[in-house]
Short mmCIF file of C-alpha atoms and ligand atoms in Angstrom, two decimals:
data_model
loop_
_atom_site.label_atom_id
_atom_site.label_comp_id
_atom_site.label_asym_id
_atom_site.label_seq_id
_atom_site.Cartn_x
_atom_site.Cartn_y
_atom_site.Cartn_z
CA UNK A 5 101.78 43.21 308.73
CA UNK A 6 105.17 43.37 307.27
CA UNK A 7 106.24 41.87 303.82
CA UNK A 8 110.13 41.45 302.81
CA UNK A 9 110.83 40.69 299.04
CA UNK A 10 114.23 39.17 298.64
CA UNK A 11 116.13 39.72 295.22
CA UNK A 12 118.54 36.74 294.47
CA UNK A 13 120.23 38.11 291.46
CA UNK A 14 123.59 39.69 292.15
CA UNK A 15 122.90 42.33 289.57
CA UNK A 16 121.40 45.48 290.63
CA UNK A 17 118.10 46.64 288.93
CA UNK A 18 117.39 44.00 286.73
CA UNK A 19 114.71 41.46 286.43
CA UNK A 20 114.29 39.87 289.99
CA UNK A 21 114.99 43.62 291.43
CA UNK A 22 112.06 44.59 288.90
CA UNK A 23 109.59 41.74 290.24
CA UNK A 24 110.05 42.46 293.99
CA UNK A 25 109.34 46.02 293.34
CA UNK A 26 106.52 44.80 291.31
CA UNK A 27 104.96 43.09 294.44
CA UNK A 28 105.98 45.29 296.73
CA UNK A 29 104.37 47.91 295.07
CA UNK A 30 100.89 45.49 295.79
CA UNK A 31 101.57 45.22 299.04
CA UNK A 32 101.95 48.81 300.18
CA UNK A 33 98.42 49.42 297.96
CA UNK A 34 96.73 46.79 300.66
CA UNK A 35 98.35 48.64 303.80
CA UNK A 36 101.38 46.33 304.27
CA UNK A 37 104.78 47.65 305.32
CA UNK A 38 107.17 46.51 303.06
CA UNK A 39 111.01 45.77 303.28
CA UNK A 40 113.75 44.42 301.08
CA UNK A 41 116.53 42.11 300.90
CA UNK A 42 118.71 42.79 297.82
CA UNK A 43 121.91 40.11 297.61
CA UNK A 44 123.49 42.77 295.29
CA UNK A 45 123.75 44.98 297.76
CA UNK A 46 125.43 42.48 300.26
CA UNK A 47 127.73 40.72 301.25
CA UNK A 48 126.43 36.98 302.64
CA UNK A 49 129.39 34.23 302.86
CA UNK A 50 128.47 30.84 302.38
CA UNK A 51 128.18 28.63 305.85
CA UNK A 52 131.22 27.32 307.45
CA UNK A 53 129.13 24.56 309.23
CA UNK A 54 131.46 25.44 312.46
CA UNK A 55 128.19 24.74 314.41
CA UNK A 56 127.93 27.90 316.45
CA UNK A 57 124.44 28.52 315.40
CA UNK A 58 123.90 25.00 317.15
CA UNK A 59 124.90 25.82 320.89
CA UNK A 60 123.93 29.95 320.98
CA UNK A 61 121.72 31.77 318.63
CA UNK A 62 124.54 34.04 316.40
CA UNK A 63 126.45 33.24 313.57
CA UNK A 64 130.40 33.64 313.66
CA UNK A 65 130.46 35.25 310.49
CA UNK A 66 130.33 38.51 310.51
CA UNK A 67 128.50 40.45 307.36
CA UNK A 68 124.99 40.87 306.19
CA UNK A 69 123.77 38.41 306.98
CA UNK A 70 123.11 39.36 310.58
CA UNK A 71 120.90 42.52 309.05
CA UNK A 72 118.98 39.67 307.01
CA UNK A 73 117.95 37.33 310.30
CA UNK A 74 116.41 40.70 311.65
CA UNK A 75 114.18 41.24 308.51
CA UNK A 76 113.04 37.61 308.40
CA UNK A 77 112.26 37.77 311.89
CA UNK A 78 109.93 40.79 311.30
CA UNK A 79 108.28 40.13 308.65
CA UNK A 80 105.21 37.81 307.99
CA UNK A 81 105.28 37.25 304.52
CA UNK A 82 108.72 36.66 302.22
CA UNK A 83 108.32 36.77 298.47
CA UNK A 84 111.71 35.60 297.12
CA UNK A 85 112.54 36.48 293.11
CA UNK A 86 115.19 34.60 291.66
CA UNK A 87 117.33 34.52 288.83
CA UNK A 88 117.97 30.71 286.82
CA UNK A 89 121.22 29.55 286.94
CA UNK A 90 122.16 26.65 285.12
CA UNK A 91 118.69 25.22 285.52
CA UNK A 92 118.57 26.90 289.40
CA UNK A 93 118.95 29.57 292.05
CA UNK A 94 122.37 30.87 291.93
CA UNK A 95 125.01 30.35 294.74
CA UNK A 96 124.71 33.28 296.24
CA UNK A 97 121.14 33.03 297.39
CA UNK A 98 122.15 29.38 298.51
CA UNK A 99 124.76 31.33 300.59
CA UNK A 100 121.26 33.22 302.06
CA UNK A 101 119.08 30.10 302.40
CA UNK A 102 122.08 28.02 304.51
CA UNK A 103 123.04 30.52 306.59
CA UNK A 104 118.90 30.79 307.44
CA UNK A 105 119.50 27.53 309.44
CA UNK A 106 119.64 29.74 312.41
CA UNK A 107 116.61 30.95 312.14
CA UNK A 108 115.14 27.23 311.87
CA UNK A 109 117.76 26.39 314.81
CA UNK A 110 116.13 29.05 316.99
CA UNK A 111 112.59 27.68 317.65
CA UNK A 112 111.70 27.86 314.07
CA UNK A 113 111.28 31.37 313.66
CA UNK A 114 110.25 31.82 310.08
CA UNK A 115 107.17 28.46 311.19
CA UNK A 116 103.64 29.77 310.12
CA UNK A 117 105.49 32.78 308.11
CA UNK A 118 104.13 32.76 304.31
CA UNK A 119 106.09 32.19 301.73
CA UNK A 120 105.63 32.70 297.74
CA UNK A 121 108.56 32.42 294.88
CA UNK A 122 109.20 33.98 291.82
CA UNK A 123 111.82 33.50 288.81
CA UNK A 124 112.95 34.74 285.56
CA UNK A 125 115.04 33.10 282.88
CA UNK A 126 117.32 33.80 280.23
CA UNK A 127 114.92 31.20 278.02
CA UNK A 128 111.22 30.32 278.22
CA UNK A 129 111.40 27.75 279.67
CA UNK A 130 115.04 28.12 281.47
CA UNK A 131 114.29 26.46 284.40
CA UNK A 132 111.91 29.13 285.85
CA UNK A 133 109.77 25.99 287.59
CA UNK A 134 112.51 24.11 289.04
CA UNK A 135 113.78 27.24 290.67
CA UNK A 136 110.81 28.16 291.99
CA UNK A 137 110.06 24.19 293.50
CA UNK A 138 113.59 24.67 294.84
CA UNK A 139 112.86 27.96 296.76
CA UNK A 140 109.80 26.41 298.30
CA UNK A 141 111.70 23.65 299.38
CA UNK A 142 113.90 26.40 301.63
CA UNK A 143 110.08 27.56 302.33
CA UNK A 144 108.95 24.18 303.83
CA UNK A 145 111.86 23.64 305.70
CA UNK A 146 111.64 26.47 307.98
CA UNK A 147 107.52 25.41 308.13
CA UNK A 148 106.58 28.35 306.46
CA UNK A 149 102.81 28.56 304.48
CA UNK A 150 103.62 28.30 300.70
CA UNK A 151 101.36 29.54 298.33
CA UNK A 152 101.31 29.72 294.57
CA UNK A 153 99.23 31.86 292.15
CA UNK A 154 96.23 30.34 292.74
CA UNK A 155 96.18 29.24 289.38
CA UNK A 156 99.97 27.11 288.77
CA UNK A 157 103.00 27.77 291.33
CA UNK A 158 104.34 31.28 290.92
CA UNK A 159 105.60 33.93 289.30
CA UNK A 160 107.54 33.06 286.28
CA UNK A 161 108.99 35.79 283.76
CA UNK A 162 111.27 35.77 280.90
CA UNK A 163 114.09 38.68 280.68
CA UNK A 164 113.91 41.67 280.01
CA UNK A 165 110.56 41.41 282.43
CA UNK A 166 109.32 44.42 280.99
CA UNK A 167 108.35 42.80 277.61
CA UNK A 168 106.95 39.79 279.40
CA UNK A 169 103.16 41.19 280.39
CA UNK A 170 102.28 37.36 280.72
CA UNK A 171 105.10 36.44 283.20
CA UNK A 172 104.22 39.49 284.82
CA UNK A 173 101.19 38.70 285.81
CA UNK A 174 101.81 35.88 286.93
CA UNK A 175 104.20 37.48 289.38
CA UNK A 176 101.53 39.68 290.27
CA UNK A 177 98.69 36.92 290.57
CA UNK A 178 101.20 35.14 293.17
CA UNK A 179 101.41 38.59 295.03
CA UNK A 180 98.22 38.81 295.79
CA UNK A 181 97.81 35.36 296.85
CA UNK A 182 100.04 36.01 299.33
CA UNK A 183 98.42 38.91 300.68
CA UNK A 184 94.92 37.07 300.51
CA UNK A 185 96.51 34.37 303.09
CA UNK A 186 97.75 37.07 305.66
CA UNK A 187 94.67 39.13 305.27
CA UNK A 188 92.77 35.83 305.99
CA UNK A 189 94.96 34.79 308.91
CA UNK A 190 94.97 38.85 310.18
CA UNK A 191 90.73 38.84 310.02
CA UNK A 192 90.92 35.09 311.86
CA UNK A 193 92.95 36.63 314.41
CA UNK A 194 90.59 39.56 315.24
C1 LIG B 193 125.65 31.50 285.13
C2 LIG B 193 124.32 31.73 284.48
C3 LIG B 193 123.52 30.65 284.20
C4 LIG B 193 122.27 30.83 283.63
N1 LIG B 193 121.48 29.74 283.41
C5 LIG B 193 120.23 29.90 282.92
C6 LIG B 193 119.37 28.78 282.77
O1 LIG B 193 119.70 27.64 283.09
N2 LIG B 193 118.12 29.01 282.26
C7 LIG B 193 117.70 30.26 281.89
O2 LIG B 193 116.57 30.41 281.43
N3 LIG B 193 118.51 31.35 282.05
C8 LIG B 193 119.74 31.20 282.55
N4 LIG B 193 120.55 32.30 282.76
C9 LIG B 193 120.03 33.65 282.42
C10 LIG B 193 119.46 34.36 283.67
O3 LIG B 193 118.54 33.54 284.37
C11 LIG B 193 118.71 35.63 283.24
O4 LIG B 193 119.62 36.52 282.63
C12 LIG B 193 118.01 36.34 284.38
O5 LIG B 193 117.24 37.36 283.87
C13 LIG B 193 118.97 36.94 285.39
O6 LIG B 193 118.21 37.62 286.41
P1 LIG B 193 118.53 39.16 286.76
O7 LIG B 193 118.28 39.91 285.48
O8 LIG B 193 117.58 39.52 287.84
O9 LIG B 193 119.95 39.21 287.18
C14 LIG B 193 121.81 32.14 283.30
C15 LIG B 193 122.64 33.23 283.58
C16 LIG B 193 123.88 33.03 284.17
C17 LIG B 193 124.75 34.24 284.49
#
């Protein structure tokens, strides 16, 4: 089984970088392939709503995003870290999370994936929450399983990560509740 950990911070190697690696680094402990999406290293536009994506299954635009329907598509569990901006995920992972509506478009193709969030703020208490009930918003409306950390509703850190051993647990805690679920549904399957 395959896990993809988007970034949604435009900066390279900082905090949300830091968390997916984090989990990541879980994952490949329990035997799960592991892939990334990090929006620093793309280019995504936002949607044009030209309604392409309606009639065939491709998106006019043509960047990174095409690279980014593939990985969904594989994998069975996305962990998504994100930054707070302003009290929310920035714009350019709302760029990601519209141009997704393929994905929903075609047959629902992330349904039945799981799905767990993560954030980090500039405060405390930044936002870190919201962002996270706003990610698992995108979550539910592709019919993906959303978990939390089996204790409150993800993984929430305070920058620099690296001096927050509380908020990192938490983003590990959620990890591992996400790799309970597909072990569970893996063993059901058997
Ligand atoms: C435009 C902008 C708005 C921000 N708004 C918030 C906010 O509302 N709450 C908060 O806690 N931090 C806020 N921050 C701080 C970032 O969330 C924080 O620096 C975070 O660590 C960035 O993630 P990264 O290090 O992975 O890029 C903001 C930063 C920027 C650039």
């Amino acid at each position: 089984m395959k896990i993809l950990g988007i970034s949604g911070s435009p900066r390279k190697g900082k905090n949300c970088e830091k968390m997916i690696l984090t989990a990541l680094e879980i994952a490949k402990e329990r035997g799960f392939e592991t892939d990334t999406v990090f929006i620093s290293n793309m280019e995504i536009a936002p949607c044009k709503v030209c309604g392409a994506c309606v009639e065939n299954d491709s998106c006019v635009i043509e960047d990174d995003m095409e690279e980014v329907y593939e990985k969904m598509r594989s994998a069975d569990g996305i962990i998504v870290a994100s930054p707070v901006y302003m009290g929310n995920y920035p714009a350019q992972l709302k760029a990601l999370f519209d141009r997704s509506v393929l994905l929903r478009r075609n047959n629902l193709a992330l349904k039945n994936k799981v799905g767990a969030a993560l954030s980090v703020g500039g405060s405390r208490n930044g936002g870190q929450e919201k962002t996270i009930q706003s990610i698992h918003d995108w979550m539910h409306i592709h019919g993906m399983i959303v978990v939390g950390d089996n204790s409150h509703f993800g993984g929430i850190a305070w920058n620099p990560v690296e001096e927050d051993s509380i908020g990192m647990q938490t983003v590990s805690e959620t990890a591992k509740k996400l790799y309970e679920v597909l072990e569970l549904i893996q063993n059901n399957k058997r």
